[in-house]
CSV table of C-alpha atoms in Angstrom, one decimal:
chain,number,residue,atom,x,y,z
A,1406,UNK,CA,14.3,-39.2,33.1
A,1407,UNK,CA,17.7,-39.7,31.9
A,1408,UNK,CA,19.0,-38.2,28.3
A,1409,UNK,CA,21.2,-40.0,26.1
A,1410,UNK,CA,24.5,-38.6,27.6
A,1411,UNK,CA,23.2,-40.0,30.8
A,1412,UNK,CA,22.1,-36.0,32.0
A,1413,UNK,CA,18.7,-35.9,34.2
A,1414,UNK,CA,15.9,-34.1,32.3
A,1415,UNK,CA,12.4,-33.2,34.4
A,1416,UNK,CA,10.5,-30.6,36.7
A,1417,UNK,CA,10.5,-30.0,40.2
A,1418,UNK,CA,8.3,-28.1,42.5
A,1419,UNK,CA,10.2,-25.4,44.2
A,1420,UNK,CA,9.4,-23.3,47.5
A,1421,UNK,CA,6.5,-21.5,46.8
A,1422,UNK,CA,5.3,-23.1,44.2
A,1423,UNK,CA,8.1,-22.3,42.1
A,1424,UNK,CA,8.4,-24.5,38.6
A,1425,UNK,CA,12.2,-25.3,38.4
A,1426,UNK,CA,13.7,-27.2,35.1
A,1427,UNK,CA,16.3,-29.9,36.0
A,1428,UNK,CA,19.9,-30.8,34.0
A,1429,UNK,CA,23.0,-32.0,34.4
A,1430,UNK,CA,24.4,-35.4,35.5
A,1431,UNK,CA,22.0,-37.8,37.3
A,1432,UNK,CA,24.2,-37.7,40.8
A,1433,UNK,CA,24.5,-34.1,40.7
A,1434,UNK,CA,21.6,-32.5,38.7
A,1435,UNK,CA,21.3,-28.9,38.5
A,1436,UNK,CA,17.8,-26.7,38.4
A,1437,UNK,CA,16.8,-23.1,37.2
A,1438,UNK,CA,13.5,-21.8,37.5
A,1439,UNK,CA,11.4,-21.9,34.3
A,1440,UNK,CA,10.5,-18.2,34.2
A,1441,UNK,CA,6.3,-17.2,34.1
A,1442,UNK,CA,4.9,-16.5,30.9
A,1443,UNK,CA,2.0,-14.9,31.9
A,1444,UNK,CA,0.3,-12.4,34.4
A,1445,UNK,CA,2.1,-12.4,37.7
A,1446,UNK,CA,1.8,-10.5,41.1
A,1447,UNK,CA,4.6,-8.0,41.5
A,1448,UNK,CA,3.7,-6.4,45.0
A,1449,UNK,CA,1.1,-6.7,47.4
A,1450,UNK,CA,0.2,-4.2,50.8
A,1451,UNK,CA,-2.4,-5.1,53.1
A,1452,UNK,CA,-1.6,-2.7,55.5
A,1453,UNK,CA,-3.7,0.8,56.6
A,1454,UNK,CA,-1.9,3.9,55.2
A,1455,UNK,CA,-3.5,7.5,56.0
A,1456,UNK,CA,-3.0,10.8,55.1
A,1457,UNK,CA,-4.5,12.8,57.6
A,1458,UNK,CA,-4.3,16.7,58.4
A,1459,UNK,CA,-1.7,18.0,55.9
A,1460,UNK,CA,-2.1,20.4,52.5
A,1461,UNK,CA,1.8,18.2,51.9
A,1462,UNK,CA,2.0,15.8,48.9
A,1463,UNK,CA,2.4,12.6,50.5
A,1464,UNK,CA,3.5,9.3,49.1
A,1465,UNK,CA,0.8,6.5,49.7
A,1466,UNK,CA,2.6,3.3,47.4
A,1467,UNK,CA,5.7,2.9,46.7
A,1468,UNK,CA,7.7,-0.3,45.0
A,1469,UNK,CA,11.2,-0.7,43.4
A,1470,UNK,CA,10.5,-2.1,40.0
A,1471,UNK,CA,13.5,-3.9,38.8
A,1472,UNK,CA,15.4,-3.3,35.9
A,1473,UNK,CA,13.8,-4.8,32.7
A,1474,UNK,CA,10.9,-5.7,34.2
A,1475,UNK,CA,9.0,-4.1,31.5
A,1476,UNK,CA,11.1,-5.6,29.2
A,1477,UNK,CA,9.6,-3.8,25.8
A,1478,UNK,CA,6.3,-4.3,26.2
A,1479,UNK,CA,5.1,-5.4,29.0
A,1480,UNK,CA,2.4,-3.4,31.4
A,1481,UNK,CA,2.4,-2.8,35.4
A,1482,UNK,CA,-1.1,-2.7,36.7
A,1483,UNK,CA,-1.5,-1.4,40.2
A,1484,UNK,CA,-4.5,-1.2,42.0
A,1485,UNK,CA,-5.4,0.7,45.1
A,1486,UNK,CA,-8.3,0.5,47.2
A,1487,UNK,CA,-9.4,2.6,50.2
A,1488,UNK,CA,-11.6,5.6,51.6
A,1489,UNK,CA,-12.0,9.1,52.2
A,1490,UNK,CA,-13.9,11.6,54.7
A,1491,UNK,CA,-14.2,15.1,54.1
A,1492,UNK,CA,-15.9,16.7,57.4
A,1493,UNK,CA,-14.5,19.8,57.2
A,1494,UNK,CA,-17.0,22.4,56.9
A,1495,UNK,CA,-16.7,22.9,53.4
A,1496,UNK,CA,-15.8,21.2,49.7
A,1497,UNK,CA,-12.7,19.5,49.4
A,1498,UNK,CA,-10.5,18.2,46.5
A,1499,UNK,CA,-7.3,15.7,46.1
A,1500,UNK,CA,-4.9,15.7,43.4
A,1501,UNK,CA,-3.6,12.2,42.7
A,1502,UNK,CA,-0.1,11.4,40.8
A,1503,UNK,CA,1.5,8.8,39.6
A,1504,UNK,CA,5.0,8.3,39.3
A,1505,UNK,CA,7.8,6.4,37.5
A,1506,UNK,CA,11.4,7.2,37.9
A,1507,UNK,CA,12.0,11.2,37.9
A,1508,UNK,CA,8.7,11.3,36.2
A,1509,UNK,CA,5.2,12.4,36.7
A,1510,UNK,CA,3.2,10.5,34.3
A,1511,UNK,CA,-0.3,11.2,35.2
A,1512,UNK,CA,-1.7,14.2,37.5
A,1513,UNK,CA,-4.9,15.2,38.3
A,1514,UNK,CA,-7.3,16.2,40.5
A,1515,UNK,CA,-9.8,14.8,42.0
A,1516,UNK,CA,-13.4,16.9,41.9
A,1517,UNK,CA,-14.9,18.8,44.6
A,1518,UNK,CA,-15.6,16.8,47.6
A,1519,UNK,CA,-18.6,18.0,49.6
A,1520,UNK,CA,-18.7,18.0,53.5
A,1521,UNK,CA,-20.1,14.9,55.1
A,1522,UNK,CA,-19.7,12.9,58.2
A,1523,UNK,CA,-19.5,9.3,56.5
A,1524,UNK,CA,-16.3,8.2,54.3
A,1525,UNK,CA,-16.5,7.7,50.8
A,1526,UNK,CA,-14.6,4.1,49.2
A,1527,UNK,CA,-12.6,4.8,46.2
A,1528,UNK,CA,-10.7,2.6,43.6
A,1529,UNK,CA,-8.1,3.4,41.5
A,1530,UNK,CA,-6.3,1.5,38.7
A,1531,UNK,CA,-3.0,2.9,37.1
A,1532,UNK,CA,-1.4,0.9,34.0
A,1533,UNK,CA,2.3,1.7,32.8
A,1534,UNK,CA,3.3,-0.2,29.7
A,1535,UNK,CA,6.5,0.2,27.6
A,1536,UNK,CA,5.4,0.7,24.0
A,1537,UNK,CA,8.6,-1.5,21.8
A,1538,UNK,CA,11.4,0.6,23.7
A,1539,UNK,CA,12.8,0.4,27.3
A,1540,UNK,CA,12.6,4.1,27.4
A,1541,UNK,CA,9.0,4.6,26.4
A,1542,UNK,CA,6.6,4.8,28.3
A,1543,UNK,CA,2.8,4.9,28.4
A,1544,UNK,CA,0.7,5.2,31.9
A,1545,UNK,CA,-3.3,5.8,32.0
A,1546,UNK,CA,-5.4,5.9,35.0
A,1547,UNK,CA,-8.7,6.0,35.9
A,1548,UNK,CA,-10.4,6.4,39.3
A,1549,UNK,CA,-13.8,5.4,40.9
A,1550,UNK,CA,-15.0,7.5,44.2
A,1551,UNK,CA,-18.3,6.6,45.8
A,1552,UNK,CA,-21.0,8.7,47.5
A,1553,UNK,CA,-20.8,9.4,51.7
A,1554,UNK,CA,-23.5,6.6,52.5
A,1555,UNK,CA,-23.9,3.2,54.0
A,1556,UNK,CA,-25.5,1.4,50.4
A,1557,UNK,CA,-28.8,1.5,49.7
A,1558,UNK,CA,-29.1,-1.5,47.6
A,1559,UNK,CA,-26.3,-3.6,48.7
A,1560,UNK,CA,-23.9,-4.2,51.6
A,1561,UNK,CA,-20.4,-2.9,51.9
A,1562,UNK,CA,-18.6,0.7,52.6
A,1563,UNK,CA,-19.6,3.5,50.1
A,1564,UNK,CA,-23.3,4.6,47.9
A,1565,UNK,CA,-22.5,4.0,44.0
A,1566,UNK,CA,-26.0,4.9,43.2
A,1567,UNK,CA,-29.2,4.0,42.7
A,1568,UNK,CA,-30.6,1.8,39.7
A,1569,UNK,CA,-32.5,4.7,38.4
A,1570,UNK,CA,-29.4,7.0,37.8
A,1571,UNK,CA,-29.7,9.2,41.0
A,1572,UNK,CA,-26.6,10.0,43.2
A,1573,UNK,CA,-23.8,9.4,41.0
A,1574,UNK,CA,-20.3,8.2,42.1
A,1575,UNK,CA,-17.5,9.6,40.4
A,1576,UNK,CA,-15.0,8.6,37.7
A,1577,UNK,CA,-12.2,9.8,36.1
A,1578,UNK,CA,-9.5,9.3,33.3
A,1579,UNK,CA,-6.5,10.4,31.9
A,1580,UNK,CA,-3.1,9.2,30.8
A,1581,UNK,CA,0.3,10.5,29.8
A,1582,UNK,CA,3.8,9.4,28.6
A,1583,UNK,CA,7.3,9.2,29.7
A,1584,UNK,CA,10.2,8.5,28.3
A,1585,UNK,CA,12.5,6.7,32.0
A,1586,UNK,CA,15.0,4.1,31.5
A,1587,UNK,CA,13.9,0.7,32.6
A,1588,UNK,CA,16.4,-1.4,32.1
A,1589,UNK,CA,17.9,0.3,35.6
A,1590,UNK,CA,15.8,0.1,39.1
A,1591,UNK,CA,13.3,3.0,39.1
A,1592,UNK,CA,10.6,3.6,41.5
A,1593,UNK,CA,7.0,3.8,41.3
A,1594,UNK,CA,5.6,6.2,43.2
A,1595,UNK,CA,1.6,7.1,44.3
A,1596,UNK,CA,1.1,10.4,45.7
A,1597,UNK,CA,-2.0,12.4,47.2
A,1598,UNK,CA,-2.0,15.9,48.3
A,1599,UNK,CA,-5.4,17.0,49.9
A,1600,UNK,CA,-5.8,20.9,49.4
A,1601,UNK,CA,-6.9,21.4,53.1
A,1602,UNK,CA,-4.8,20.3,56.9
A,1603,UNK,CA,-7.8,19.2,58.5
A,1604,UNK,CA,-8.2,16.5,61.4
A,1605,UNK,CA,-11.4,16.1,59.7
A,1606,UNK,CA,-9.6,15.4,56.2
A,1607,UNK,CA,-8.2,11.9,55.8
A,1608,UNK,CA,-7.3,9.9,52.8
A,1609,UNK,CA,-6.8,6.1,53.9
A,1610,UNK,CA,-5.4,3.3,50.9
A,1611,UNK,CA,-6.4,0.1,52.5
A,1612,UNK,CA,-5.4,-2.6,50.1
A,1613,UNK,CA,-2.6,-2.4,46.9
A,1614,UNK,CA,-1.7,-4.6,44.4
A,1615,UNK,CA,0.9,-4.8,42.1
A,1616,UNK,CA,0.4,-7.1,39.0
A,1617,UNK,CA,3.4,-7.5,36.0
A,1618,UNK,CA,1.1,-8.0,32.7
C-alpha cells in the first residue's frame, strides 16, 4: 500500500524464502530484509569425514562464524552425528575438543573403547553462548556413544541398551569458558585425536548442523 507521502509500504517474498520489507517511492521502491528473530540454521554438512589411522589431532567441523553473530547473548548449537570402530586388538580412547577462536573451550576424552568388529554411532551436541559481553564466553558439551551392535530392540546403526538397564551406552559432559572476541570473524573448530594409528581405527562424522539460538 501507499503511505501518505505517496512511499510503498508492504512484504515481499525473497529468494529462498527470504522476508524482505518494502519503502520508498511507489515507481522505485526499495527492500531490506526483515532480519529473523528466532532460531536459525547457521551451517549444515552432509558430507562423510573420516579420521582414519593417525595418533594426529585432526579437525572434523569447521565454520567461520561472523562477527557479532553472538551478538551478547546469543548461543551456537552444533550437532554432530556419526560412528566409530575400534578393531584394533585392544581398548581405545578419543579426546574430543572444541574450539572457538585461539581457544580451547572444552576437552576431553572419551573412555576406553573396547575392541570389536562392528562400529559404534555417536552424537555429540556442543553449545557456545555469550553471557552479556562479546568477549565472554560459555561452551558445554555433552556426548552420547553407543554399544558395537546391530539393535536389539529397534532398527538403526548402534546398541543403546536394553530396557532392563544391561549394556549401557556412554555419556559425557563438561563445559568451560572463554573469553574471544566476537565482534571479529573467529572460527569454530571440532577436533578428534584417536590415541592409536590403526587401519583398524576410524572415527567418521556423518551429518553436522549448525543452529544460531
Amino acid at each position: 500500500y501507499s503511505d501518505a507521502n505517496g512511499d510503498e509500504q508492504g512484504i515481499v517474498l525473497g529468494a529462498s524464502g527470504t522476508v524482505k520489507m518494502s519503502n520508498g517511492p511507489a515507481a522505485a521502491p526499495s527492500y531490506q530484509a526483515i532480519p529473523a528473530s528466532g532460531p536459525s540454521i547457521y551451517d549444515r554438512v552432509t558430507a562423510q569425514t573420516e579420521v582414519v589411522n593417525t595418533a594426529v589431532e585432526t579437525a572434523i567441523y569447521t565454520k567461520t562464524i561472523t562477527g557479532n553473530a553472538l551478538s551478547t547473548n546469543k548461543t551456537l548449537r552444533l550437532t554432530l552425528v556419526g560412528d566409530y570402530l575400534n578393531n584394533s586388538g585392544a581398548g581405545d580412547s578419543i579426546k574430543w575438543r572444541f574450539k572457538y577462536g585461539a581457544t580451547t573451550v572444552v576437552g576431553a576424552w572419551d573412555g576406553n573403547h573396547a575392541n570389536h568388529t562392528a562400529r559404534r554411532a555417536w552424537k555429540m551436541v556442543f553449545e557456545l553462548s555469550n553471557r552479556g559481553a562479546t568477549n565472554s564466553q560459555l561452551g558445554a558439551w555433552f556426548g552420547f556413544m553407543s554399544q558395537p551392535a546391530t539393535p536389539t530392540y529397534g532398527t538403526g546403526f548402534g546398541e543403546s541398551g536394553d530396557p532392563v538397564g544391561n549394556s549401557l551406552a556412554y555419556f559425557a559432559g563438561i563445559y568451560g569458558t572463554a573469553a574471544v572476541d566476537s565482534t571479529v570473524n573467529q572460527d569454530l573448530v571440532v577436533t578428534v585425536e584417536l590415541v592409536t594409528a590403526a587401519a583398524t581405527i576410524s572415527l567418521r562424522i556423518q551429518y553436522a548442523l549448525l543452529e544460531l539460538l
